[in-house]
N, CA and C of each residue as an Amber inpcrd file, in Angstrom:
protein
   318
  43.1090000  29.2980000  32.7630000  41.3570000  30.0190000  33.2160000
  41.0160000  30.9430000  32.0350000  41.7300000  31.5170000  31.4380000
  41.1390000  32.3490000  30.2660000  40.4310000  31.4480000  28.8570000
  40.9390000  30.2420000  28.8800000  40.4450000  29.5160000  27.6420000
  39.3690000  29.1050000  28.1360000  39.1370000  28.6010000  29.2630000
  37.9960000  27.7040000  29.8340000  36.9440000  28.7920000  29.9340000
  37.3780000  30.1280000  30.0340000  36.3170000  31.3910000  29.8200000
  35.7340000  31.4470000  28.4000000  36.8820000  31.2330000  27.2890000
  36.5700000  31.5660000  26.1710000  35.8630000  30.5910000  25.7830000
  35.8110000  29.2180000  25.9290000  34.9470000  28.1730000  25.2940000
  33.8010000  28.1720000  25.9570000  33.6470000  28.6700000  27.3140000
  31.9370000  28.5620000  27.9890000  31.2500000  29.9080000  26.9530000
  32.1450000  30.8410000  26.6530000  31.3010000  31.6570000  26.0600000
  30.9140000  31.4320000  24.2680000  32.0130000  30.6700000  24.3300000
  31.4760000  30.2650000  22.5000000  30.5080000  29.8520000  21.9550000
  29.7320000  30.5880000  21.0190000  28.6340000  29.9880000  20.5960000
  28.5650000  28.3970000  19.8330000  29.6620000  28.4760000  19.1500000
  30.0250000  27.1630000  18.6580000  29.8700000  26.0670000  19.8710000
  30.3070000  26.4000000  20.6340000  29.9690000  25.1580000  21.7700000
  28.6770000  25.0370000  22.4320000  28.2730000  26.0280000  22.2900000
  27.4620000  26.1070000  23.2530000  26.1720000  25.6470000  22.8060000
  26.0410000  25.9600000  21.5210000  24.7850000  25.8790000  20.3770000
  25.1360000  24.8030000  19.2110000  26.3920000  24.7360000  18.6910000
  26.9500000  23.9570000  17.5030000  27.2120000  22.5820000  18.2090000
  27.6320000  22.3320000  19.3000000  27.9110000  20.9810000  19.3200000
  26.7370000  20.0710000  20.0440000  25.9380000  20.6420000  20.6360000
  24.5220000  19.9740000  20.9310000  23.7220000  19.6590000  19.8190000
  23.8410000  20.6590000  18.3770000  22.8930000  20.3380000  17.2900000
  23.7240000  19.2770000  16.7770000  24.9610000  19.3200000  16.7180000
  25.7450000  18.2790000  15.8050000  25.5140000  16.8580000  16.5640000
  25.7580000  16.5930000  17.7910000  25.5380000  15.5260000  18.6140000
  23.9360000  15.0690000  18.4880000  23.1730000  15.9310000  18.1310000
  21.6310000  15.4300000  18.0830000  21.2340000  14.8300000  16.3520000
  21.9080000  15.3170000  15.8080000  21.5410000  15.2000000  14.3040000
  22.2110000  13.8110000  14.0330000  23.6190000  13.8420000  14.4830000
  24.5360000  12.7530000  14.1600000  24.2250000  11.3050000  15.0700000
  23.6930000  11.6220000  16.1740000  22.9530000  10.6110000  16.9200000
  21.6150000  10.1140000  16.7190000  20.9540000  11.0310000  16.5130000
  19.5370000  11.2240000  16.0320000  19.7450000  10.1180000  14.5850000
  20.6830000  10.3140000  13.6360000  20.8630000   9.1570000  12.5120000
  20.9080000   7.8930000  12.7240000  21.9320000   7.7030000  13.7500000
  22.0370000   6.3980000  14.3210000  20.8330000   5.6160000  14.9470000
  20.3560000   6.6030000  15.7320000  18.8130000   5.9260000  16.3200000
  18.4170000   5.5670000  15.5650000  17.8710000   6.3030000  14.1440000
  16.5370000   6.1790000  13.1730000  16.9690000   4.8490000  12.6590000
  18.3110000   4.7670000  11.8060000  18.6390000   3.1310000  11.7350000
  18.7560000   2.0590000  12.2200000  18.8470000   2.2270000  13.7870000
  18.2530000   0.7890000  14.7040000  17.0980000   0.5010000  14.3180000
  15.9110000   2.0780000  14.6070000  14.7530000   1.5470000  14.9640000
  13.9130000   1.1390000  13.5510000  14.5320000   1.2070000  12.3090000
  14.3780000   1.0620000  10.8980000  14.3540000   0.2050000  10.4370000
  15.8980000  -0.3710000  11.4670000  16.4900000  -1.7980000  11.0380000
  15.2820000  -2.8580000  11.8890000  15.1220000  -2.5230000  12.6020000
  13.6400000  -3.4300000  13.8990000  12.5360000  -3.4410000  12.8220000
  12.5270000  -2.5500000  12.1770000  11.0600000  -2.8120000  11.4400000
  10.9670000  -3.6150000  10.3680000  12.0530000  -3.5200000   9.6600000
  12.4810000  -4.0170000   8.2430000  12.3400000  -5.9810000   8.9070000
  13.3700000  -6.3210000  10.2290000  13.1960000  -7.4200000  10.8180000
  11.9150000  -7.9750000  10.8250000  11.0190000  -7.2590000  11.6530000
  10.3390000  -7.4360000  11.5600000   9.0110000  -8.0260000  10.8900000
   9.2830000  -7.6040000   9.6440000   8.4740000  -7.6200000   8.5910000
   8.9210000  -8.9050000   7.3520000  10.2700000  -8.9220000   7.5380000
  10.9730000 -10.1960000   6.8190000  10.1090000 -11.3860000   7.7380000
  10.1500000 -11.7290000   9.1690000   9.6970000 -12.5170000   9.6140000
   8.4750000 -13.0310000   9.9540000   7.4020000 -11.8850000   9.4520000
   5.7790000 -11.9450000   8.8550000   6.1090000 -12.6500000   7.6820000
   6.5850000 -12.2380000   6.8830000   6.8350000 -12.5130000   5.3650000
   6.9200000 -14.2350000   5.3820000   7.4930000 -14.8720000   6.3950000
   7.7710000 -16.4500000   6.0820000   6.7530000 -17.2250000   6.4320000
   6.3500000 -17.9990000   5.6280000   4.9550000 -19.0010000   5.6110000
   5.8720000 -20.6050000   6.0020000   4.6060000 -21.2470000   6.7240000
   4.9640000 -22.8930000   6.6850000   5.4520000 -23.1640000   5.3250000
   6.7390000 -24.2420000   5.0810000   6.7450000 -24.5940000   4.1910000
   5.7230000 -25.5560000   3.2090000   5.0680000 -26.1560000   3.8080000
   3.8160000 -26.8200000   3.5400000   2.7810000 -26.1450000   2.8830000
   2.6390000 -24.8410000   3.2800000   1.5190000 -23.8340000   3.1180000
   2.0430000 -23.2240000   2.0680000   3.5520000 -22.9830000   2.0110000
   3.8320000 -22.2190000   1.0750000   3.8520000 -22.6920000  -0.6670000
   4.2270000 -24.2500000  -0.6920000   4.1720000 -25.3490000  -1.4560000
   2.6220000 -25.5460000  -1.9340000   1.5510000 -25.3090000  -1.3640000
   0.0650000 -25.7110000  -1.7570000   0.1740000 -24.0660000  -2.9570000
   0.2430000 -23.2630000  -1.9410000  -0.0090000 -21.9300000  -2.4280000
   0.8010000 -21.4940000  -3.6930000   1.7460000 -21.6370000  -3.8620000
   2.6920000 -21.4690000  -5.2200000   1.7130000 -22.6750000  -5.9580000
   1.7460000 -23.5450000  -5.9900000   1.2340000 -24.4640000  -6.8310000
  -0.7250000 -24.0470000  -7.3830000  -1.0040000 -23.9320000  -6.4920000
  -2.7940000 -23.1830000  -7.1060000  -2.4800000 -21.7580000  -7.9040000
  -1.1920000 -21.0550000  -7.5390000  -1.2580000 -19.6150000  -7.9880000
  -0.9580000 -19.7730000  -9.8040000  -0.0080000 -20.8050000  -9.9480000
   0.7540000 -21.3830000 -11.1300000  -0.0710000 -22.1400000 -11.9610000
  -0.9380000 -22.8750000 -12.1630000  -1.2440000 -23.9640000 -12.9430000
  -3.0430000 -23.5920000 -12.6030000  -3.1990000 -23.4570000 -11.7170000
  -5.2200000 -23.7650000 -11.7170000  -5.6160000 -22.1890000 -12.1690000
  -4.8910000 -21.2480000 -11.5000000  -5.9450000 -20.1070000 -11.8870000
  -6.0950000 -19.7120000 -13.0580000  -5.1690000 -19.5850000 -13.9940000
  -5.3580000 -19.1460000 -15.6070000  -6.1450000 -20.3340000 -16.0890000
  -5.8820000 -21.1300000 -15.7810000  -7.1730000 -22.3890000 -16.6480000
  -8.9470000 -21.8570000 -16.0230000  -8.5890000 -21.6710000 -14.9770000
 -10.4330000 -21.4990000 -14.2200000 -10.6660000 -19.8530000 -14.7990000
  -9.7790000 -19.2770000 -15.0080000 -10.0820000 -17.8220000 -15.8340000
 -10.4270000 -17.7890000 -17.3030000  -9.8270000 -19.1150000 -17.9390000
  -9.8680000 -19.1010000 -19.1230000 -11.2010000 -20.0040000 -19.4080000
 -11.8190000 -21.0090000 -18.8940000 -13.2940000 -21.4400000 -18.8280000
 -14.2510000 -20.6440000 -18.3880000 -13.9650000 -19.5240000 -17.7420000
 -14.6990000 -18.7790000 -17.0580000 -15.2820000 -17.5330000 -18.9110000
 -14.2840000 -17.2850000 -18.9360000 -14.2710000 -16.1910000 -20.0520000
 -14.8990000 -17.0420000 -21.5730000 -14.4850000 -18.2340000 -21.7020000
 -14.9700000 -18.9420000 -23.2010000 -16.1360000 -19.2300000 -23.2110000
 -17.0930000 -19.0500000 -22.0550000 -18.7680000 -19.5340000 -22.0440000
 -19.2620000 -18.1140000 -22.1880000 -19.0180000 -17.2340000 -22.1090000
 -19.6420000 -15.8640000 -21.6990000 -19.4900000 -15.0570000 -23.5450000
 -21.0430000 -14.6310000 -23.9130000 -20.6370000 -14.4700000 -25.2560000
 -20.7530000 -12.6760000 -24.9280000 -20.0070000 -12.1110000 -25.7050000
 -19.1410000 -10.5570000 -25.6120000 -20.1040000  -9.8100000 -26.8840000
 -20.5120000 -10.2610000 -27.7000000 -21.5530000  -9.5800000 -28.3180000
 -22.3530000  -8.6910000 -27.8390000 -23.4100000  -9.0820000 -26.7350000
 -24.2050000  -8.2200000 -26.6490000 -23.8690000  -7.2250000 -25.1240000
 -22.9410000  -7.0260000 -25.1690000 -22.0510000  -6.3550000 -23.7690000
 -22.4970000  -5.0610000 -23.9010000 -22.6390000  -4.6860000 -22.7310000
 -23.2150000  -2.9830000 -22.7430000 -22.6870000  -2.1430000 -21.6090000
 -21.5620000  -1.1420000 -22.0120000 -20.7890000  -0.8090000 -21.2660000
 -21.8460000   0.3180000 -20.4580000 -21.6820000   0.4030000 -18.9350000
 -22.7260000   1.5330000 -18.3960000 -21.4870000   1.9020000 -17.3520000
 -22.0350000   3.4170000 -17.3530000 -21.1770000   4.4250000 -16.5210000
 -21.3670000   4.1210000 -15.0030000 -20.6790000   3.9210000 -13.8930000
 -20.5440000   3.9910000 -12.6470000 -21.0390000   5.6520000 -12.2450000
 -21.5230000   5.4220000 -10.8310000 -22.2010000   6.8140000 -10.5150000
 -20.6360000   7.5190000 -10.2790000 -21.0840000   8.8780000 -10.2790000
 -19.8860000   9.5090000  -9.6240000 -20.0620000   9.8890000  -8.1570000
 -18.8760000  10.4240000  -7.4240000 -18.8530000  10.9110000  -6.3530000
 -20.1510000  11.4890000  -5.5330000 -20.3190000  12.5640000  -6.0170000
 -21.4800000  13.3370000  -5.6770000 -22.9580000  12.6710000  -6.2790000
 -22.8530000  12.0940000  -6.9080000 -24.1320000  11.4140000  -7.4180000
 -24.1730000   9.8320000  -6.1070000 -26.0520000   9.8110000  -5.8960000
 -26.4910000   8.5960000  -4.6050000 -26.3300000   7.4680000  -5.7430000
 -25.5520000   6.6050000  -5.3140000 -24.7090000   5.0660000  -5.7860000
 -26.4350000   4.2930000  -6.3250000 -27.1690000   3.9680000  -5.1380000
 -28.2100000   3.2450000  -5.1840000 -29.2520000   3.8560000  -6.2180000
 -29.5370000   5.1730000  -6.3320000 -30.4120000   5.5910000  -7.2180000
 -29.9070000   5.5620000  -9.1760000 -28.8140000   6.1060000  -8.6020000
 -28.2840000   5.6520000 -10.3020000 -28.3510000   4.1930000 -10.8010000
 -27.9750000   3.3500000  -9.5080000 -28.1000000   1.7590000 -10.3560000
 -29.5690000   1.9380000 -10.5680000 -30.4200000   2.2960000  -9.7770000
 -31.7020000   1.9820000 -10.3310000 -32.3470000   2.5360000 -11.5870000
 -31.5160000   3.5050000 -11.9230000 -31.8850000   4.4900000 -13.4190000
 -31.2700000   3.6230000 -14.2320000 -30.3150000   3.1830000 -14.3040000
 -29.7060000   2.0640000 -15.3900000 -30.1090000   1.1260000 -15.6080000
 -30.6460000   0.5670000 -14.8990000 -31.4550000  -0.8760000 -15.1730000
 -32.8160000  -0.7770000 -15.2660000 -33.3020000   0.2930000 -15.3390000
 -34.7950000   0.8700000 -16.2190000 -34.6170000   1.2370000 -17.2190000
 -33.7090000   1.6270000 -17.7010000 -33.0040000   2.0690000 -18.5310000
 -32.9600000   0.6620000 -19.8270000 -32.2140000  -0.4370000 -19.0000000
 -31.6750000  -1.1790000 -19.7590000 -33.2170000  -2.0010000 -19.9610000
 -33.9450000  -2.1120000 -19.1070000 -35.5050000  -2.9710000 -19.1700000
 -36.1430000  -2.3500000 -20.1920000 -35.9990000  -0.9400000 -20.4530000
 -36.8280000  -0.1960000 -21.0210000 -36.2110000  -0.5090000 -22.6600000
 -35.1140000  -0.7110000 -22.8640000 -34.1190000  -1.0230000 -23.8560000
 -34.5160000  -2.4420000 -24.7900000 -34.5890000  -3.3470000 -23.5310000
 -34.8700000  -4.4760000 -23.7120000 -36.2400000  -5.2450000 -24.4670000
């Protein structure tokens, strides 16, 4: 009987054991929940094989050729760098001012 009362009064058993169970149990619980999340992401990433083949072909060959054709025809000699509006500036007003300045220079 003495041992049972001593164990009941022990702060380690009263506070330490439940804390240890929460920490270890929480670790296992979080692992399960995060695994569900990653499994769901893996399932969503899968595409239909025919659609995936079409997407991969388009990405590899056509995109670079199209971009090259667009850039080839542009003249970069008369290019002007225009500063964008700051966060505290009104963007519409600033754009109007920049366009007015360009019109005056031309």
